[in-house]
PDB file of C-alpha atoms in Angstrom:
ATOM      1  CA  MET A   1    -160.616  89.114  43.420  1.00  0.00           C
ATOM      2  CA  PRO A   2    -164.374  88.803  43.660  1.00  0.00           C
ATOM      3  CA  ASP A   3    -164.508  91.571  46.289  1.00  0.00           C
ATOM      4  CA  ALA A   4    -163.287  94.021  43.622  1.00  0.00           C
ATOM      5  CA  ALA A   5    -166.104  93.155  41.190  1.00  0.00           C
ATOM      6  CA  PRO A   6    -168.132  96.251  42.223  1.00  0.00           C
ATOM      7  CA  LEU A   7    -165.337  98.411  40.768  1.00  0.00           C
ATOM      8  CA  LEU A   8    -165.807  96.826  37.345  1.00  0.00           C
ATOM      9  CA  HIS A   9    -169.587  97.058  37.663  1.00  0.00           C
ATOM     10  CA  ALA A  10    -169.303 100.790  38.359  1.00  0.00           C
ATOM     11  CA  ALA A  11    -167.210 101.310  35.217  1.00  0.00           C
ATOM     12  CA  SER A  12    -169.583  99.152  33.186  1.00  0.00           C
ATOM     13  CA  ARG A  13    -172.548 101.291  34.235  1.00  0.00           C
ATOM     14  CA  ILE A  14    -170.739 104.305  32.734  1.00  0.00           C
ATOM     15  CA  ASP A  15    -169.870 102.460  29.508  1.00  0.00           C
ATOM     16  CA  PRO A  16    -170.019  98.663  29.132  1.00  0.00           C
ATOM     17  CA  ALA A  17    -167.287  98.783  26.461  1.00  0.00           C
ATOM     18  CA  LEU A  18    -164.753  99.852  29.109  1.00  0.00           C
ATOM     19  CA  VAL A  19    -164.836  96.471  30.863  1.00  0.00           C
ATOM     20  CA  ARG A  20    -163.623  93.263  29.249  1.00  0.00           C
ATOM     21  CA  PRO A  21    -166.535  90.827  29.066  1.00  0.00           C
ATOM     22  CA  GLY A  22    -165.963  87.552  30.871  1.00  0.00           C
ATOM     23  CA  VAL A  23    -162.800  88.727  32.640  1.00  0.00           C
ATOM     24  CA  PRO A  24    -163.358  89.066  36.399  1.00  0.00           C
ATOM     25  CA  ALA A  25    -161.598  91.549  38.675  1.00  0.00           C
ATOM     26  CA  HIS A  26    -158.039  90.321  39.173  1.00  0.00           C
ATOM     27  CA  VAL A  27    -154.406  91.329  39.566  1.00  0.00           C
ATOM     28  CA  SER A  28    -152.145  90.107  36.766  1.00  0.00           C
ATOM     29  CA  LEU A  29    -148.874  88.926  38.240  1.00  0.00           C
ATOM     30  CA  LEU A  30    -147.144  88.731  34.867  1.00  0.00           C
ATOM     31  CA  TYR A  31    -148.854  89.569  31.595  1.00  0.00           C
ATOM     32  CA  PRO A  32    -148.245  88.455  28.994  1.00  0.00           C
ATOM     33  CA  PHE A  33    -147.087  85.146  30.421  1.00  0.00           C
ATOM     34  CA  VAL A  34    -145.613  82.181  28.575  1.00  0.00           C
ATOM     35  CA  PRO A  35    -147.973  81.304  25.676  1.00  0.00           C
ATOM     36  CA  GLN A  36    -149.946  78.111  26.199  1.00  0.00           C
ATOM     37  CA  SER A  37    -148.108  76.378  23.332  1.00  0.00           C
ATOM     38  CA  ALA A  38    -144.718  77.073  24.983  1.00  0.00           C
ATOM     39  CA  LEU A  39    -145.745  76.498  28.615  1.00  0.00           C
ATOM     40  CA  THR A  40    -143.612  73.812  30.245  1.00  0.00           C
ATOM     41  CA  GLY A  41    -143.892  71.738  33.386  1.00  0.00           C
ATOM     42  CA  GLN A  42    -141.007  73.803  34.739  1.00  0.00           C
ATOM     43  CA  ASP A  43    -143.069  76.981  34.235  1.00  0.00           C
ATOM     44  CA  GLU A  44    -146.043  75.413  35.995  1.00  0.00           C
ATOM     45  CA  GLU A  45    -143.849  74.271  38.881  1.00  0.00           C
ATOM     46  CA  GLY A  46    -142.395  77.785  39.071  1.00  0.00           C
ATOM     47  CA  VAL A  47    -145.890  79.250  39.452  1.00  0.00           C
ATOM     48  CA  ARG A  48    -146.821  76.718  42.139  1.00  0.00           C
ATOM     49  CA  SER A  49    -143.562  77.198  44.001  1.00  0.00           C
ATOM     50  CA  LEU A  50    -143.778  80.989  43.997  1.00  0.00           C
ATOM     51  CA  ALA A  51    -147.397  80.858  45.166  1.00  0.00           C
ATOM     52  CA  ALA A  52    -146.408  78.548  48.011  1.00  0.00           C
ATOM     53  CA  SER A  53    -143.619  80.915  49.071  1.00  0.00           C
ATOM     54  CA  PHE A  54    -146.008  83.794  49.836  1.00  0.00           C
ATOM     55  CA  PRO A  55    -148.692  83.754  52.521  1.00  0.00           C
ATOM     56  CA  ALA A  56    -152.297  84.622  51.825  1.00  0.00           C
ATOM     57  CA  ALA A  57    -152.651  88.388  52.140  1.00  0.00           C
ATOM     58  CA  ASP A  58    -155.230  90.803  53.491  1.00  0.00           C
ATOM     59  CA  LEU A  59    -155.298  93.734  51.090  1.00  0.00           C
ATOM     60  CA  LEU A  60    -156.435  97.318  51.114  1.00  0.00           C
ATOM     61  CA  LEU A  61    -157.371  98.892  47.793  1.00  0.00           C
ATOM     62  CA  GLU A  62    -157.564 102.654  48.035  1.00  0.00           C
ATOM     63  CA  GLU A  63    -155.677 104.415  45.231  1.00  0.00           C
ATOM     64  CA  VAL A  64    -157.087 105.024  41.742  1.00  0.00           C
ATOM     65  CA  VAL A  65    -154.579 105.534  38.932  1.00  0.00           C
ATOM     66  CA  THR A  66    -155.148 106.566  35.331  1.00  0.00           C
ATOM     67  CA  ALA A  67    -152.964 106.479  32.239  1.00  0.00           C
ATOM     68  CA  SER A  68    -153.881 106.972  28.594  1.00  0.00           C
ATOM     69  CA  GLY A  69    -157.381 105.469  28.507  1.00  0.00           C
ATOM     70  CA  PHE A  70    -156.709 103.150  31.426  1.00  0.00           C
ATOM     71  CA  VAL A  71    -158.213 103.308  34.930  1.00  0.00           C
ATOM     72  CA  ALA A  72    -157.055 100.995  37.715  1.00  0.00           C
ATOM     73  CA  VAL A  73    -156.822 100.589  41.469  1.00  0.00           C
ATOM     74  CA  THR A  74    -153.404  99.794  42.886  1.00  0.00           C
ATOM     75  CA  VAL A  75    -152.857  96.769  45.097  1.00  0.00           C
ATOM     76  CA  PRO A  76    -149.548  97.490  46.859  1.00  0.00           C
ATOM     77  CA  GLY A  77    -149.915  94.461  49.114  1.00  0.00           C
ATOM     78  CA  LEU A  78    -149.353  92.210  46.097  1.00  0.00           C
ATOM     79  CA  GLN A  79    -146.312  94.050  44.740  1.00  0.00           C
ATOM     80  CA  PRO A  80    -143.816  91.579  46.307  1.00  0.00           C
ATOM     81  CA  ILE A  81    -145.553  88.665  44.550  1.00  0.00           C
ATOM     82  CA  VAL A  82    -145.680  90.565  41.255  1.00  0.00           C
ATOM     83  CA  ASP A  83    -141.973  91.390  41.578  1.00  0.00           C
ATOM     84  CA  ALA A  84    -141.131  87.737  42.311  1.00  0.00           C
ATOM     85  CA  PHE A  85    -142.983  86.551  39.207  1.00  0.00           C
ATOM     86  CA  ARG A  86    -141.206  89.112  37.062  1.00  0.00           C
ATOM     87  CA  ALA A  87    -137.833  88.060  38.521  1.00  0.00           C
ATOM     88  CA  GLN A  88    -138.621  84.383  37.835  1.00  0.00           C
ATOM     89  CA  TRP A  89    -139.329  85.122  34.141  1.00  0.00           C
ATOM     90  CA  PRO A  90    -137.064  88.120  33.391  1.00  0.00           C
ATOM     91  CA  ALA A  91    -137.333  87.767  29.603  1.00  0.00           C
ATOM     92  CA  LEU A  92    -141.048  88.582  29.728  1.00  0.00           C
ATOM     93  CA  ARG A  93    -141.787  92.329  29.581  1.00  0.00           C
ATOM     94  CA  PRO A  94    -144.837  93.242  31.689  1.00  0.00           C
ATOM     95  CA  TYR A  95    -147.600  94.620  29.459  1.00  0.00           C
ATOM     96  CA  LYS A  96    -145.041  94.638  26.608  1.00  0.00           C
ATOM     97  CA  GLY A  97    -143.445  97.681  28.249  1.00  0.00           C
ATOM     98  CA  ARG A  98    -146.577  99.870  27.991  1.00  0.00           C
ATOM     99  CA  PHE A  99    -146.368 100.923  31.665  1.00  0.00           C
ATOM    100  CA  GLY A 100    -142.612 100.866  32.123  1.00  0.00           C
ATOM    101  CA  ALA A 101    -140.288  98.232  33.544  1.00  0.00           C
ATOM    102  CA  ARG A 102    -142.063  97.859  36.908  1.00  0.00           C
ATOM    103  CA  PRO A 103    -145.758  98.664  36.681  1.00  0.00           C
ATOM    104  CA  ALA A 104    -147.619  98.676  39.977  1.00  0.00           C
ATOM    105  CA  ALA A 105    -149.735  95.703  41.005  1.00  0.00           C
ATOM    106  CA  HIS A 106    -153.287  96.735  40.158  1.00  0.00           C
ATOM    107  CA  VAL A 107    -156.850  95.751  39.321  1.00  0.00           C
ATOM    108  CA  THR A 108    -157.696  97.020  35.850  1.00  0.00           C
ATOM    109  CA  VAL A 109    -161.094  98.685  36.060  1.00  0.00           C
ATOM    110  CA  ALA A 110    -161.489 100.273  32.625  1.00  0.00           C
ATOM    111  CA  MET A 111    -159.669 100.132  29.326  1.00  0.00           C
ATOM    112  CA  GLY A 112    -160.391 102.407  26.384  1.00  0.00           C
ATOM    113  CA  ALA A 113    -161.473 105.353  28.535  1.00  0.00           C
ATOM    114  CA  ASP A 114    -159.769 107.682  26.051  1.00  0.00           C
ATOM    115  CA  ASN A 115    -162.252 110.486  26.591  1.00  0.00           C
ATOM    116  CA  PRO A 116    -160.997 112.426  29.646  1.00  0.00           C
ATOM    117  CA  THR A 117    -164.566 113.078  30.804  1.00  0.00           C
ATOM    118  CA  THR A 118    -165.372 109.362  30.703  1.00  0.00           C
ATOM    119  CA  ALA A 119    -162.169 108.519  32.570  1.00  0.00           C
ATOM    120  CA  ALA A 120    -163.032 111.129  35.212  1.00  0.00           C
ATOM    121  CA  HIS A 121    -166.524 109.653  35.631  1.00  0.00           C
ATOM    122  CA  VAL A 122    -165.034 106.171  36.109  1.00  0.00           C
ATOM    123  CA  ARG A 123    -162.453 107.511  38.536  1.00  0.00           C
ATOM    124  CA  ASP A 124    -165.165 109.247  40.590  1.00  0.00           C
ATOM    125  CA  ALA A 125    -167.477 106.221  40.556  1.00  0.00           C
ATOM    126  CA  ILE A 126    -164.855 103.784  41.776  1.00  0.00           C
ATOM    127  CA  GLY A 127    -163.378 106.317  44.175  1.00  0.00           C
ATOM    128  CA  ASN A 128    -166.719 106.288  45.973  1.00  0.00           C
ATOM    129  CA  LEU A 129    -166.313 102.525  46.538  1.00  0.00           C
ATOM    130  CA  LEU A 130    -162.885 102.824  48.139  1.00  0.00           C
ATOM    131  CA  PRO A 131    -161.263 101.900  50.391  1.00  0.00           C
ATOM    132  CA  LEU A 132    -162.018  98.269  49.736  1.00  0.00           C
ATOM    133  CA  ARG A 133    -160.672  95.373  51.787  1.00  0.00           C
ATOM    134  CA  THR A 134    -160.142  91.949  50.283  1.00  0.00           C
ATOM    135  CA  ARG A 135    -157.979  88.869  50.646  1.00  0.00           C
ATOM    136  CA  ALA A 136    -155.706  87.133  48.156  1.00  0.00           C
ATOM    137  CA  ALA A 137    -155.508  83.419  48.861  1.00  0.00           C
ATOM    138  CA  ALA A 138    -154.389  81.871  45.568  1.00  0.00           C
ATOM    139  CA  VAL A 139    -152.668  82.364  42.240  1.00  0.00           C
ATOM    140  CA  GLN A 140    -154.473  81.217  39.146  1.00  0.00           C
ATOM    141  CA  LEU A 141    -152.634  80.397  35.941  1.00  0.00           C
ATOM    142  CA  VAL A 142    -154.846  81.308  33.000  1.00  0.00           C
ATOM    143  CA  VAL A 143    -154.090  80.686  29.350  1.00  0.00           C
ATOM    144  CA  LEU A 144    -155.510  82.199  26.195  1.00  0.00           C
ATOM    145  CA  THR A 145    -157.214  79.564  24.058  1.00  0.00           C
ATOM    146  CA  GLU A 146    -159.363  79.744  20.947  1.00  0.00           C
ATOM    147  CA  GLU A 147    -162.353  79.856  23.329  1.00  0.00           C
ATOM    148  CA  GLY A 148    -160.886  82.760  25.317  1.00  0.00           C
ATOM    149  CA  TRP A 149    -159.162  82.908  28.704  1.00  0.00           C
ATOM    150  CA  GLN A 150    -159.301  79.638  30.635  1.00  0.00           C
ATOM    151  CA  SER A 151    -157.933  78.558  33.988  1.00  0.00           C
ATOM    152  CA  ARG A 152    -155.166  75.979  33.820  1.00  0.00           C
ATOM    153  CA  PHE A 153    -154.837  75.569  37.594  1.00  0.00           C
ATOM    154  CA  THR A 154    -155.063  77.368  40.928  1.00  0.00           C
ATOM    155  CA  ALA A 155    -152.202  77.348  43.422  1.00  0.00           C
ATOM    156  CA  PRO A 156    -152.965  78.444  46.987  1.00  0.00           C
ATOM    157  CA  LEU A 157    -150.713  81.058  48.534  1.00  0.00           C
ATOM    158  CA  GLY A 158    -148.552  79.724  51.361  1.00  0.00           C
ATOM    159  CA  VAL A 159    -149.399  76.070  50.749  1.00  0.00           C
ATOM    160  CA  PRO A 160    -146.622  73.831  49.366  1.00  0.00           C
ATOM    161  CA  ASP A 161    -147.661  71.702  46.407  1.00  0.00           C
ATOM    162  CA  ARG A 162    -147.853  68.049  47.430  1.00  0.00           C
ATOM    163  CA  PRO A 163    -147.435  65.277  44.857  1.00  0.00           C
TER     164      PRO A 163
END
């Protein structure tokens, strides 16, 4: 979600350690996902098929949420896609259960904002950038490798995969 990059930049100006280096603004549909070593063709086809079953979406980001050192902006327009991914892989617990059974679709802006004053500064800074309009047009499957997070493939929303 390149349009949401200014949110991360605002948090980084407050404290660069709050933003994960090299990880762009995004909405995780299911994290953690199947580890790269266990990822199958069936999993990949499932990602492509689910992406194809949802149209590209115009989104409005306007609500900031905080929880225990974490600051994010919700993306309710993507909740149906997030729910579909979680239903497709029910054995995977989103965020290892940290945010409950059904955490809201969101863009993570800051992690490690354990100081309430710092979290409030981040919340204020990104609140000044909202509402923000953007468009989701694809799902990207990323895997964690020894070199860090890497894209495995991108599947457009609403476009059936053709052999």
